[in-house]
Short mmCIF file of C-alpha atoms and ligand atoms in Angstrom, two decimals:
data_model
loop_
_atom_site.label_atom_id
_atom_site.label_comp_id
_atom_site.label_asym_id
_atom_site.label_seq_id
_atom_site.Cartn_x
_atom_site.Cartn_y
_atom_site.Cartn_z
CA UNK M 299 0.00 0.00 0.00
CA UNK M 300 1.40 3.00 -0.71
CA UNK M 301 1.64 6.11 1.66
CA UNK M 302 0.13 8.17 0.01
CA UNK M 303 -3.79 7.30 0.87
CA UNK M 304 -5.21 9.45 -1.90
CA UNK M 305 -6.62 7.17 -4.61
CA UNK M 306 -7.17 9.49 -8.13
CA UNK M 307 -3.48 11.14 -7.28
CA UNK M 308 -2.07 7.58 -6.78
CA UNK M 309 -3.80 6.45 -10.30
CA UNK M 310 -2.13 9.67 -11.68
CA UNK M 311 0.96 8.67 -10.01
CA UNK M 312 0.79 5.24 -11.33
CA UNK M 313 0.53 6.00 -14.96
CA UNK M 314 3.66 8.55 -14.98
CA UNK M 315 5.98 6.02 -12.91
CA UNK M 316 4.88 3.73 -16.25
CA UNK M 317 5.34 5.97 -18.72
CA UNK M 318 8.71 6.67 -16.67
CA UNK M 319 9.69 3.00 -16.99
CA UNK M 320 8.57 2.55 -20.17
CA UNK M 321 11.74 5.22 -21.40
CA UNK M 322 14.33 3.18 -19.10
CA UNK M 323 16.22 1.01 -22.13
CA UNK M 324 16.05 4.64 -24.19
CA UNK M 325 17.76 6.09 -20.95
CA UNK M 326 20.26 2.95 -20.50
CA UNK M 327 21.76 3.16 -23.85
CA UNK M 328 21.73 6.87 -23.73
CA UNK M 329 23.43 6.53 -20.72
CA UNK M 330 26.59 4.05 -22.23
CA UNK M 331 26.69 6.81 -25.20
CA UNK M 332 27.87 9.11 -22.77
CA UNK M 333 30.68 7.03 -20.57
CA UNK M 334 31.35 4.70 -23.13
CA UNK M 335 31.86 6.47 -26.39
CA UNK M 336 35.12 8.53 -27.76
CA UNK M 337 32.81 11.08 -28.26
CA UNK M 338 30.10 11.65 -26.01
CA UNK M 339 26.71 13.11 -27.35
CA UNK M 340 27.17 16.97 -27.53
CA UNK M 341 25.38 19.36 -25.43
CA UNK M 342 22.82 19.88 -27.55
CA UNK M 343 21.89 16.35 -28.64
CA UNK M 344 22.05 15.07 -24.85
CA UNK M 345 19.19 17.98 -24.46
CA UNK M 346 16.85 17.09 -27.13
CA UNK M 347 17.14 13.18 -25.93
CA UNK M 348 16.10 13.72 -22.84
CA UNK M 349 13.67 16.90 -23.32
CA UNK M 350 10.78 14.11 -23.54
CA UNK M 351 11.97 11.58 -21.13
CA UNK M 352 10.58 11.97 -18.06
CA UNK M 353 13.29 10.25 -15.94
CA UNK M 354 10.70 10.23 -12.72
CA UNK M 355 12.45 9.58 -9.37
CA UNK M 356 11.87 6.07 -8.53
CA UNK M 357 8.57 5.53 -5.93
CA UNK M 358 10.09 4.29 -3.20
CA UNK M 359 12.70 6.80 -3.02
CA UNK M 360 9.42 9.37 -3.95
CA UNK M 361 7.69 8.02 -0.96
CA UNK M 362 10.37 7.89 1.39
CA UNK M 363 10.57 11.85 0.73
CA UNK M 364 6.82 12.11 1.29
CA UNK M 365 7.50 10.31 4.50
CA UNK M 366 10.17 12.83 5.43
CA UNK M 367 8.36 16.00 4.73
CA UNK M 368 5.56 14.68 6.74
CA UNK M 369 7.89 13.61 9.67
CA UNK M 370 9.69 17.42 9.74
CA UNK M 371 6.27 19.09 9.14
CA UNK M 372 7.73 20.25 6.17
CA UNK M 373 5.62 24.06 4.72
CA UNK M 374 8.55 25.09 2.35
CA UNK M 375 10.25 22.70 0.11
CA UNK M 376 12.43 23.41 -2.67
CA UNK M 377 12.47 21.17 -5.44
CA UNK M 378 15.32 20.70 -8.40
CA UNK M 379 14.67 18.99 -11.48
CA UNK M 380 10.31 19.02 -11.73
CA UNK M 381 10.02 17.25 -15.51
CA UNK M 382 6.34 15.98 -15.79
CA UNK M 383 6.09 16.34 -12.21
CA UNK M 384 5.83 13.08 -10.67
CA UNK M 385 8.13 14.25 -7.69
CA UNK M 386 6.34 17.07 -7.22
CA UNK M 387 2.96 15.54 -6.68
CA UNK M 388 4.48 13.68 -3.72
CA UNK M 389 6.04 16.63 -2.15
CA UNK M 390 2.91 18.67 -2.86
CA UNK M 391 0.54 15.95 -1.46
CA UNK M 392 2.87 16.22 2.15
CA UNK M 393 2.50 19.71 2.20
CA UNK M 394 -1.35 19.43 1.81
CA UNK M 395 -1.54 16.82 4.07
CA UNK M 396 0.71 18.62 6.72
CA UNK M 397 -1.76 21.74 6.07
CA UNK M 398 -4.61 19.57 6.57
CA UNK M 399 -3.32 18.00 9.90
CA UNK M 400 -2.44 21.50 11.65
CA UNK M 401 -3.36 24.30 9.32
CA UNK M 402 -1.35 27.02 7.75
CA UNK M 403 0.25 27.11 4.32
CA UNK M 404 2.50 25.67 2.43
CA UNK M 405 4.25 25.07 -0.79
CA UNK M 406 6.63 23.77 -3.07
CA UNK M 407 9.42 25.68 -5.02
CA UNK M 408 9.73 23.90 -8.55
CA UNK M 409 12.06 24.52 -11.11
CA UNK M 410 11.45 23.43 -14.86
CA UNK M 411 13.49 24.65 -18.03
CA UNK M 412 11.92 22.82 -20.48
CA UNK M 413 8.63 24.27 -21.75
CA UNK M 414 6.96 20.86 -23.26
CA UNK M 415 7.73 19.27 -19.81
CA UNK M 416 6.71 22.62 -17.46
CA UNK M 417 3.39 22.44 -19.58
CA UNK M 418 2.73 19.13 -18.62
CA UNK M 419 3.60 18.88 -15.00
CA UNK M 420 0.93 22.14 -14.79
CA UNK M 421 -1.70 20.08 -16.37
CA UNK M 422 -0.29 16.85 -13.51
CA UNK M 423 -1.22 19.38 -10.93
CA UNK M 424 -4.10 20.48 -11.90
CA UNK M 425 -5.47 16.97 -12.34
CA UNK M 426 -4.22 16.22 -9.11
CA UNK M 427 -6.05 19.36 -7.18
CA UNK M 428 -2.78 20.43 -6.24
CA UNK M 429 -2.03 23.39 -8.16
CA UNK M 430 -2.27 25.56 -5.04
CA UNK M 431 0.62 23.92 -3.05
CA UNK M 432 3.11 24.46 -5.63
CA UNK M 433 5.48 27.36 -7.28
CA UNK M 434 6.69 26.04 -10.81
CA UNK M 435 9.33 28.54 -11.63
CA UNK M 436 10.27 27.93 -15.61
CA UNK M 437 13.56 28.78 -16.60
CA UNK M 438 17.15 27.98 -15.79
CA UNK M 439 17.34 27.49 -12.32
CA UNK M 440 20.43 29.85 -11.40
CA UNK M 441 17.76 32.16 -12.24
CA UNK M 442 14.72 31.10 -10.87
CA UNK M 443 15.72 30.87 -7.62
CA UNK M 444 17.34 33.96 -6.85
CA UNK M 445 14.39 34.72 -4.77
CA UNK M 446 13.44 32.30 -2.29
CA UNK M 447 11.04 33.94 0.36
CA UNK M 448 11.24 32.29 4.32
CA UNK M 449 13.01 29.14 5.50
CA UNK M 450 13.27 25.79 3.65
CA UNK M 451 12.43 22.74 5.53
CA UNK M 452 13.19 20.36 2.88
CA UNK M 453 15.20 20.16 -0.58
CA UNK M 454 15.47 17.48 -3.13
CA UNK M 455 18.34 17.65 -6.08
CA UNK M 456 16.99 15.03 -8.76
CA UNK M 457 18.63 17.33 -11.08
CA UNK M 458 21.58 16.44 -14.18
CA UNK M 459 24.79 16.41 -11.49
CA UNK M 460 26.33 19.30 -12.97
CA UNK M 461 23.68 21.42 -11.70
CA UNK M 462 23.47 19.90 -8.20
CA UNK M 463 25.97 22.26 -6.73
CA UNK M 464 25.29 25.24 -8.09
CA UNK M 465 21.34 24.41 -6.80
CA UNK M 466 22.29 23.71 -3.34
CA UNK M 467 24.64 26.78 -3.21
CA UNK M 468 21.82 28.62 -4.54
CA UNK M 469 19.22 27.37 -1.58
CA UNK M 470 21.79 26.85 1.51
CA UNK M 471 21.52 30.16 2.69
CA UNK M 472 17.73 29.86 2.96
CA UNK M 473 17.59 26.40 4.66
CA UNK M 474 16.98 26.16 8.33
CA UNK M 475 19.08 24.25 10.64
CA UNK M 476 18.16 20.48 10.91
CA UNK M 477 16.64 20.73 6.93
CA UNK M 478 17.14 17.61 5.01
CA UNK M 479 18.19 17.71 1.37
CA UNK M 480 17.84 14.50 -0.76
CA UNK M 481 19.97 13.73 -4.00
CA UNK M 482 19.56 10.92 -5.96
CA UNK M 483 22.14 8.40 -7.46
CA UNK M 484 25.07 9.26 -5.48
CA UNK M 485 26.71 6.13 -4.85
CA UNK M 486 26.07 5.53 -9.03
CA UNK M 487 27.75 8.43 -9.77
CA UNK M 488 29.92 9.02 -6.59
CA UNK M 489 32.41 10.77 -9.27
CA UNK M 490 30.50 13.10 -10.76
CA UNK M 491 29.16 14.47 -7.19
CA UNK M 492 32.60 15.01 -5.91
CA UNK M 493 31.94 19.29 -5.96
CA UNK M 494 28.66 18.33 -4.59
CA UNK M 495 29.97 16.58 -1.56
CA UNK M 496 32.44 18.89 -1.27
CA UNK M 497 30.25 21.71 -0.62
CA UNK M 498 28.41 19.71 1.79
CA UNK M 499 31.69 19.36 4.04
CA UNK M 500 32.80 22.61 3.86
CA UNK M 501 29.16 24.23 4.61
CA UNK M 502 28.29 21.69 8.07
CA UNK M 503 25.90 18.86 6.45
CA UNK M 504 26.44 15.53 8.09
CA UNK M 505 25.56 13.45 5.39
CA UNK M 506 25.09 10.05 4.45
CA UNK M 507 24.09 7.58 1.98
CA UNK M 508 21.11 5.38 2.00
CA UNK M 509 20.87 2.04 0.31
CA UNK M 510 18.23 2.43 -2.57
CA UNK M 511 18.66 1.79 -6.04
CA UNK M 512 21.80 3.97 -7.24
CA UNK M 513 22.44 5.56 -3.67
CA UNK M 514 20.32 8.28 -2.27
CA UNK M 515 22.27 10.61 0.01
CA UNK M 516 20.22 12.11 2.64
CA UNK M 517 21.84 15.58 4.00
CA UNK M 518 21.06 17.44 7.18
CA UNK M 519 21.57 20.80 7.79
CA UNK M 520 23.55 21.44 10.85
CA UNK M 521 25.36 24.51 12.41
CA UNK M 522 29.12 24.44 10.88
C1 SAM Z 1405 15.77 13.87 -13.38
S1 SAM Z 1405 14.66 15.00 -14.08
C2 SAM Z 1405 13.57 15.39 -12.76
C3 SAM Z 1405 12.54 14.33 -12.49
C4 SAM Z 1405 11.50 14.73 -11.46
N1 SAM Z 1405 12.11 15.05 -10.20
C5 SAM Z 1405 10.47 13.65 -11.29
O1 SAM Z 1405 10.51 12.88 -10.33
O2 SAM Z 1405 9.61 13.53 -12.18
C6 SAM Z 1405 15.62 16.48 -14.16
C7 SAM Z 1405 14.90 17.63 -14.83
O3 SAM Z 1405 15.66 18.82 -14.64
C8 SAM Z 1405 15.53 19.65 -15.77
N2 SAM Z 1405 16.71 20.55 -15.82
C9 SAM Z 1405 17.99 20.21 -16.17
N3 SAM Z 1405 18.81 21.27 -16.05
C10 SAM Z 1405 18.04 22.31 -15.60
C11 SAM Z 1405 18.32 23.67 -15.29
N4 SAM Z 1405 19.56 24.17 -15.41
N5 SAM Z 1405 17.31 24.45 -14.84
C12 SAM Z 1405 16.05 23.93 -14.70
N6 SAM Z 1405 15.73 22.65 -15.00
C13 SAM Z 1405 16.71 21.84 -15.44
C14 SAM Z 1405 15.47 18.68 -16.94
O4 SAM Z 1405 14.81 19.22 -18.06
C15 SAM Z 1405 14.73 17.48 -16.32
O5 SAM Z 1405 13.36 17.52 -16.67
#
């Protein structure tokens, strides 16, 4: 059973995760193009491959963040990398359901720069009756998130890794101590995260990294 006790958003939910799947071989062999070729796909290419793919963070990793938000009580979350939105729905869905438990507001910060896919995830939201929790900001996210208003309780990087740093150096000043920030595949492409990780020594995250598919590393916030 899934935690998400909402039936129509879980349906939703359920369709994206297998349209998600259904891309995976298109993703693997993309994937080997770029380690295992003399010439990797250029910039460009690599962009329109993947500007229909929706690449959805897996569901158990997508409920274990629902979990979390609900545990921390979670009213502002920022979230990098929104594609079609199937993250999103599960962040959105704790906020609402935190909001519903002991009132006030919420919402979460999205960040899209693909138009086709920030269409989409609108529509996802709208279906889902949770258009008011969330903030899609479309665009490059070094700009869209100059302005973050109040303190963020919860952050997830699902994001191509060379953006990952500059995201979280972008939100750090506006998370509050104890905030937990996800990022996915880190023990998969330990590597590739190395500016990541270093940031999140130098700036007083104890982090670590949980055993799902790929490695999701689970960050907290603490006083340096
Ligand atoms: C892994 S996908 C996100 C999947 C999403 N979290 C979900 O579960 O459905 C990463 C997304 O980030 C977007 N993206 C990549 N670079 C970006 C940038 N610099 N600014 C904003 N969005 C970006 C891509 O278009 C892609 O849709």
């Amino acid at each position: 059973m899934s935690v998400i006790r909402d039936s129509e958003l879980e349906s939703l939910l359920a369709g994206l995760h297998s349209r998600s799947d259904a891309q995976a071989s298109a993703m693997r062999i993309f994937e080997a193009s770029r380690t295992n070729q003399a010439q990797p796909p250029a910039a460009r290419e690599a962009r329109a491959f993947l500007s229909d793919k929706l690449v959805a963070l897996d569901r158990d990793k997508a409920e274990f963040c629902y979990q979390l938000c609900r545990a921390n009580n979670a009213r502002r979350i920022v979230e990098i990398g929104t594609s079609y939105g199937v993250s999103t729905l599960y962040l959105a869905a704790a906020v609402r359901d935190n909001v519903d438990a002991a009132g006030g507001d919420g919402v979460v910060i999205g960040t899209e720069y693909e138009a086709n896919k920030a269409a989409a995830a609108r529509a996802h939201f709208e279906q889902a009756g949770l258009s008011r929790f969330i903030d899609l900001r479309e665009g490059d996210l070094r700009q869209t998130l100059r302005q973050i208003d109040g303190p963020v309780d919860f952050m997830l990087v699902d994001i191509w890794i060379t953006m990952a740093r500059p995201a979280l150096e972008s939100v750090t000043p506006h998370l509050r101590p104890g905030a937990i920030v996800i990022s996915d595949n880190t023990e998969r492409h330990r590597g590739e995260y190395a500016d990541y990780f270093a940031f999140l020594e130098a700036n007083g995250f104890r982090t670590m990294t949980l055993p799902f598919d790929g490695g999701l590393e689970l960050s907290v916030r603490c006083e340096p």
